[in-house]
mmCIF file of C-alpha atoms in Angstrom:
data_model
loop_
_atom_site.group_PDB
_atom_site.id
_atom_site.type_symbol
_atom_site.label_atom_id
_atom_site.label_comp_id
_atom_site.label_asym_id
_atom_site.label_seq_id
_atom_site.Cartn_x
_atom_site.Cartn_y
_atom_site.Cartn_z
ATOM 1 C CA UNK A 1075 1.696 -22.525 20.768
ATOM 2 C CA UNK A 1076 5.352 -23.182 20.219
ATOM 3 C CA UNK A 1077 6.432 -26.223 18.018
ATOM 4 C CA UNK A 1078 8.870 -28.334 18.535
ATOM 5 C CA UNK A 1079 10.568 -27.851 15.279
ATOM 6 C CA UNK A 1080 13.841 -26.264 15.855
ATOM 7 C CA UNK A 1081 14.247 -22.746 16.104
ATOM 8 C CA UNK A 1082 13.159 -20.018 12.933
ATOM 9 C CA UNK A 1083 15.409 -16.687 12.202
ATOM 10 C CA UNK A 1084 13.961 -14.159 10.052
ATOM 11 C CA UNK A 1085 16.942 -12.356 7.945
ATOM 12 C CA UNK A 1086 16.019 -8.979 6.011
ATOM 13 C CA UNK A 1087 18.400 -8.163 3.412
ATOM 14 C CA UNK A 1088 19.145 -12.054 3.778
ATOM 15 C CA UNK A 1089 20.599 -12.355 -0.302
ATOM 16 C CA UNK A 1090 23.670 -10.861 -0.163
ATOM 17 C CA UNK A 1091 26.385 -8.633 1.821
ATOM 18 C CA UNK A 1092 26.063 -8.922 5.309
ATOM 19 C CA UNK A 1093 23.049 -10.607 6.236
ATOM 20 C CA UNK A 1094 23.602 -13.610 3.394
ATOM 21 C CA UNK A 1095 26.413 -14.316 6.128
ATOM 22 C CA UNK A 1096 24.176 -14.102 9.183
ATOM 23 C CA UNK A 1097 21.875 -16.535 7.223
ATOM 24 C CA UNK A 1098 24.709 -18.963 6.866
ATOM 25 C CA UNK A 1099 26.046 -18.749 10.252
ATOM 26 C CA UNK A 1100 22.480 -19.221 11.372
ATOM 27 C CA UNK A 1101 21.423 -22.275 9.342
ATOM 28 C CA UNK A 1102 25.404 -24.155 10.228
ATOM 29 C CA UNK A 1103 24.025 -23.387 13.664
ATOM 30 C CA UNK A 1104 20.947 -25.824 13.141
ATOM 31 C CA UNK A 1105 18.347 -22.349 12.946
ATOM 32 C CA UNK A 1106 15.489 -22.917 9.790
ATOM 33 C CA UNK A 1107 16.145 -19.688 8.407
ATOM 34 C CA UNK A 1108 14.189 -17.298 6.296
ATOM 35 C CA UNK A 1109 15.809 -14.371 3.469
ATOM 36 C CA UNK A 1110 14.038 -11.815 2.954
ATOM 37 C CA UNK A 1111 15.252 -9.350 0.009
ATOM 38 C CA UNK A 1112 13.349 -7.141 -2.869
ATOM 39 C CA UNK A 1113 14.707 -8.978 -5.752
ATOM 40 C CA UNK A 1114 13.576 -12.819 -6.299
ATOM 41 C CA UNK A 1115 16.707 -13.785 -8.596
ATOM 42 C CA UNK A 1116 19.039 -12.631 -6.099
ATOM 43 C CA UNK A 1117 17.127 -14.591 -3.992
ATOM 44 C CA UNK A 1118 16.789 -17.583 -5.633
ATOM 45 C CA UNK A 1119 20.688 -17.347 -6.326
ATOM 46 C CA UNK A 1120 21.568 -16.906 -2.379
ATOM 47 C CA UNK A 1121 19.426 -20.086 -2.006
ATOM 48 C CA UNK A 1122 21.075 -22.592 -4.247
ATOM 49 C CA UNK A 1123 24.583 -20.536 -2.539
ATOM 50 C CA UNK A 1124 23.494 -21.270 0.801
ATOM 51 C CA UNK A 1125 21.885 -24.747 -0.058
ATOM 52 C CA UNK A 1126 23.991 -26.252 -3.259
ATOM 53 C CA UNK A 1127 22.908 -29.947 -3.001
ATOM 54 C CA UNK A 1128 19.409 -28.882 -2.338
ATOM 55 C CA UNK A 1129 18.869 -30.978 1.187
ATOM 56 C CA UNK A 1130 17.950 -28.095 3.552
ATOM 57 C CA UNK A 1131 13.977 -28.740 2.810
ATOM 58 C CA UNK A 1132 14.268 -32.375 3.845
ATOM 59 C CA UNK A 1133 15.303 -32.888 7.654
ATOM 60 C CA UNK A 1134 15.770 -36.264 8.878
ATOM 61 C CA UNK A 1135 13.754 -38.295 6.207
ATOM 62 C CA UNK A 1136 10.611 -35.549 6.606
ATOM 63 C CA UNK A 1137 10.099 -32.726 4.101
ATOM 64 C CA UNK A 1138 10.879 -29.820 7.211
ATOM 65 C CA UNK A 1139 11.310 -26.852 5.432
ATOM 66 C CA UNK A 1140 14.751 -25.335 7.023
ATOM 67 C CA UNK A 1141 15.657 -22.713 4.506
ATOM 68 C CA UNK A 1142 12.885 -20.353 3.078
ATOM 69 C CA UNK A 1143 13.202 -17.260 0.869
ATOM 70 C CA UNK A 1144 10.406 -14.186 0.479
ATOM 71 C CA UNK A 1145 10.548 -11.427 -1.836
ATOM 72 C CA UNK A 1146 8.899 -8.515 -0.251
ATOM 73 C CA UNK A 1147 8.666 -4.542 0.023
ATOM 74 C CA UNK A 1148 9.922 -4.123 3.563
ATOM 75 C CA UNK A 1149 9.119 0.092 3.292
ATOM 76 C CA UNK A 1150 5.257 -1.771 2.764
ATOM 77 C CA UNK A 1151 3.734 -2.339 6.127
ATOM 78 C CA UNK A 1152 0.866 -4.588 4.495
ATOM 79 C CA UNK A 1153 3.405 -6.447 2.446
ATOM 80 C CA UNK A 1154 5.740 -6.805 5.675
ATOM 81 C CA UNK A 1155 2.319 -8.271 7.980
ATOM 82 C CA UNK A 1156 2.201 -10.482 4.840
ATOM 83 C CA UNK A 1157 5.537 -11.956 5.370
ATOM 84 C CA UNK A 1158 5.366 -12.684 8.826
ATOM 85 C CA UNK A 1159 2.157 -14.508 8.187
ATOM 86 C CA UNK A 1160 3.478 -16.844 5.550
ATOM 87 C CA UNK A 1161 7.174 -17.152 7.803
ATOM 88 C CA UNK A 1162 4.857 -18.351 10.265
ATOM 89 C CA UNK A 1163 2.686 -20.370 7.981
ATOM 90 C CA UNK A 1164 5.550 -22.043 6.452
ATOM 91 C CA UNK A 1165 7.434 -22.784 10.068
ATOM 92 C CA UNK A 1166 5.132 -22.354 12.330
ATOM 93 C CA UNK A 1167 6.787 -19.940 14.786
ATOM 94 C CA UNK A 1168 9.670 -17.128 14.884
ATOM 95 C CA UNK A 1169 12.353 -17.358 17.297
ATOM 96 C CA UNK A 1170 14.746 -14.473 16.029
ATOM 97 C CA UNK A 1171 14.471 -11.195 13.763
ATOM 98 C CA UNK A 1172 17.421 -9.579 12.522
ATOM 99 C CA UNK A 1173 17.029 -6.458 10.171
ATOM 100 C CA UNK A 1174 19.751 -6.566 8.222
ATOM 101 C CA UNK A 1175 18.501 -4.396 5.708
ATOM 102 C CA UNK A 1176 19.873 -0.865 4.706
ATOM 103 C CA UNK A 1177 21.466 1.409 2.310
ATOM 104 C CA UNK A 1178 24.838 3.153 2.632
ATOM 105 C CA UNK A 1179 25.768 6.641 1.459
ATOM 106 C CA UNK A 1180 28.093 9.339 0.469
ATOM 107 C CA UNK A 1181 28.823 12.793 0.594
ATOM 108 C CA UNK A 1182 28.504 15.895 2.897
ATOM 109 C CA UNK A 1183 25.824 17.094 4.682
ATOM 110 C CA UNK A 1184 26.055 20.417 3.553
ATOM 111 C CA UNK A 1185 25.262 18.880 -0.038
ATOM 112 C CA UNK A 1186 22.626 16.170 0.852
ATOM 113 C CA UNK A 1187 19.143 16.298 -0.912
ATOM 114 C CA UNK A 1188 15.666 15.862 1.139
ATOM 115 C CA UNK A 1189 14.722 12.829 -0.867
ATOM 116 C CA UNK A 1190 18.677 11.141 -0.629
ATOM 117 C CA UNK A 1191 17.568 11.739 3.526
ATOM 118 C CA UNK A 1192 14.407 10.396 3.326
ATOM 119 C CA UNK A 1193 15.168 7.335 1.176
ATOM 120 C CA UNK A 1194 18.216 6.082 3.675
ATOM 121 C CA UNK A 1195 16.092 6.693 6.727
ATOM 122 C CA UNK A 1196 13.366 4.556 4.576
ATOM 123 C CA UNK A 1197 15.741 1.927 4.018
ATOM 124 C CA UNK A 1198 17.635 1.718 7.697
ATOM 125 C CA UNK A 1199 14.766 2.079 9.484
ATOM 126 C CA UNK A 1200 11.705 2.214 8.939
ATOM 127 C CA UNK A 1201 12.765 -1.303 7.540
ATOM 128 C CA UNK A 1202 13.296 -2.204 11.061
ATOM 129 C CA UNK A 1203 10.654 -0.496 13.015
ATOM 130 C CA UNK A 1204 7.811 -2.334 10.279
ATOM 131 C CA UNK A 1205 9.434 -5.640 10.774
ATOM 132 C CA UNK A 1206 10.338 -5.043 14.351
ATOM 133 C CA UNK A 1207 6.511 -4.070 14.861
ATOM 134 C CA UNK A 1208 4.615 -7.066 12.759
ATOM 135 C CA UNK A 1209 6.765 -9.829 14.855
ATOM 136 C CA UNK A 1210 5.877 -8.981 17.994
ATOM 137 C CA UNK A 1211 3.200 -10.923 18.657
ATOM 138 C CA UNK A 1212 5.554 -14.393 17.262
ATOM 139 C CA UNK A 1213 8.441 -13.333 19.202
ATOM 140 C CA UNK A 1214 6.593 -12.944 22.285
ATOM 141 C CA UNK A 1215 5.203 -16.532 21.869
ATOM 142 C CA UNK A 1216 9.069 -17.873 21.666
ATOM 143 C CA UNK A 1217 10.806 -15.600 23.724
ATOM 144 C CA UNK A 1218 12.720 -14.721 20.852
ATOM 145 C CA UNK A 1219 14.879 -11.990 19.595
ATOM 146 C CA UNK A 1220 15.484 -8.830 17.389
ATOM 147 C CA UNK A 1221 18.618 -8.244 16.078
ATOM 148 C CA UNK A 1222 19.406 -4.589 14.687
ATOM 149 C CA UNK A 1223 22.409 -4.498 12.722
ATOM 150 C CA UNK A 1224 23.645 -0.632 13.282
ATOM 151 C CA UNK A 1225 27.164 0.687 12.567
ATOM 152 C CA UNK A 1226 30.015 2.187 13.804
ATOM 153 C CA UNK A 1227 28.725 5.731 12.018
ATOM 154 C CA UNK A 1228 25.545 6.117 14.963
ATOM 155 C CA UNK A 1229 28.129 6.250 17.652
ATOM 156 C CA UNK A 1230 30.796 8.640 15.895
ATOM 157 C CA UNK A 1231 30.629 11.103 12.851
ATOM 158 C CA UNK A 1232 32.847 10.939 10.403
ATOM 159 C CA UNK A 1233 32.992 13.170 7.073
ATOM 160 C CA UNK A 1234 31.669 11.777 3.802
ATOM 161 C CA UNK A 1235 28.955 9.075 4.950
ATOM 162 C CA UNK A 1236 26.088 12.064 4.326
ATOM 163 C CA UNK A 1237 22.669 10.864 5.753
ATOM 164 C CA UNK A 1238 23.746 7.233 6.497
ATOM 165 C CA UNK A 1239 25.365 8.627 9.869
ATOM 166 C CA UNK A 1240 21.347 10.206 10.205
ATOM 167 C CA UNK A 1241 19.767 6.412 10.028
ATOM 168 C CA UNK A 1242 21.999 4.945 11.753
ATOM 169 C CA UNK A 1243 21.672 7.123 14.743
ATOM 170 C CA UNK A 1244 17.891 6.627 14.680
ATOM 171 C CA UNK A 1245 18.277 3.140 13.965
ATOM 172 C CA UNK A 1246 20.273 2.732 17.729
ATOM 173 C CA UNK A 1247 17.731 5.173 19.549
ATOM 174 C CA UNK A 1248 14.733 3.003 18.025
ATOM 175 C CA UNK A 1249 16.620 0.046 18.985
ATOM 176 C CA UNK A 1250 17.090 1.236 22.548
ATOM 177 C CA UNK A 1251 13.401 2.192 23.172
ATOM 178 C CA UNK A 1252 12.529 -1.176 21.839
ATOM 179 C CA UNK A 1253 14.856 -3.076 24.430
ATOM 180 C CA UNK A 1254 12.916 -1.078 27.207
ATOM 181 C CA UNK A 1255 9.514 -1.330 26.027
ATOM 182 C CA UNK A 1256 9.948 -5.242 24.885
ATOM 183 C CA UNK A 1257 12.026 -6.398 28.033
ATOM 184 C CA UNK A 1258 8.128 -7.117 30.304
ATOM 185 C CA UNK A 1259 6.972 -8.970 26.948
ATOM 186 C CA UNK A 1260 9.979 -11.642 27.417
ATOM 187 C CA UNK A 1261 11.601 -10.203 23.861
ATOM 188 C CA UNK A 1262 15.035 -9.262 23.926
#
């Protein structure tokens, strides 16, 4: 069952770079918004950044939670089914997912270490496809969204990025057989 509260995004990576700026744009659109990030001072720091007077837990005289922070392991698929559970515990439902998490590299291919592969691919998406793959059931129930942030690097190569290129093009395939297989189940 879908509350009435308004809608909840879920933003990986959520405490800095990138996806602290999707969190912001999301909660100045009215979205209760959850960060999700490894380290819990960085966390804690992007909070009181993204909610200086400390009002965004109190919503029109009721204590609504609106802005939400979890540290988690997102390469951890128990830890990730965790942190949907207490997103959902906390606000009820989950309206929009967007993996912002990832790594970015340098160097050649030529030059680029097994592990420095694995690690990236770890990182940009397996990140996603854990996340992606514990929400389903709560996006389903809203109709909601997963957003994939990709990069410029999956479409075109470009010397120098090393495995980062090698993510990123997995990152858009995975993102493209999720569109298809998550259209009939009313998630975009």
């Amino acid at each position: 069952m879908v509350s009435d509260r308004p809608p909840v995004a879920l933003v990986t990576g959520g405490s800095a770079g990138l996806g602290f700026v999707i969190a912001r744009k999301l909660l100045d659109a009215g979205y209760c918004v959850v960060i999700v990030g490894r380290d819990s001072g960085r966390l804690d720091d992007a909070v009181g950044r993204l909610d200086p007077e400390g009002v965004l837990g109190t919503r029109s005289g009721k204590a609504e939670q609106s802005l939400a922070c979890f540290s988690c392991d997102l390469t951890d698929a128990t830890a990730v089914e965790q942190l949907i559970a207490d997103t959902l515990n906390a606000l009820e439902r989950l309206d929009v997912l967007v993996n912002c998490v990832g790594a970015s590299d340098r160097g050649l291919i030529e030059t680029l270490e097994a592990e420095r592969a694995e690690f990236l691919f770890r990182q940009n998406v397996i990140t996603a496809l854990l996340c992606s793959q514990k929400s389903l059931d709560a996006l389903e129930a809203t109709g909601g969204v997963i957003v994939n942030i990709g990069s410029l690097a999956s479409k075109v190569g470009a010397r120098y990025i090393g495995a980062y290129a090698i993510a990123k093009h997995a990152l858009a395939g995975m993102t493209q057989q999720l569109r298809l297989e998550l259209k009939p189940r009313g998630i975009h």
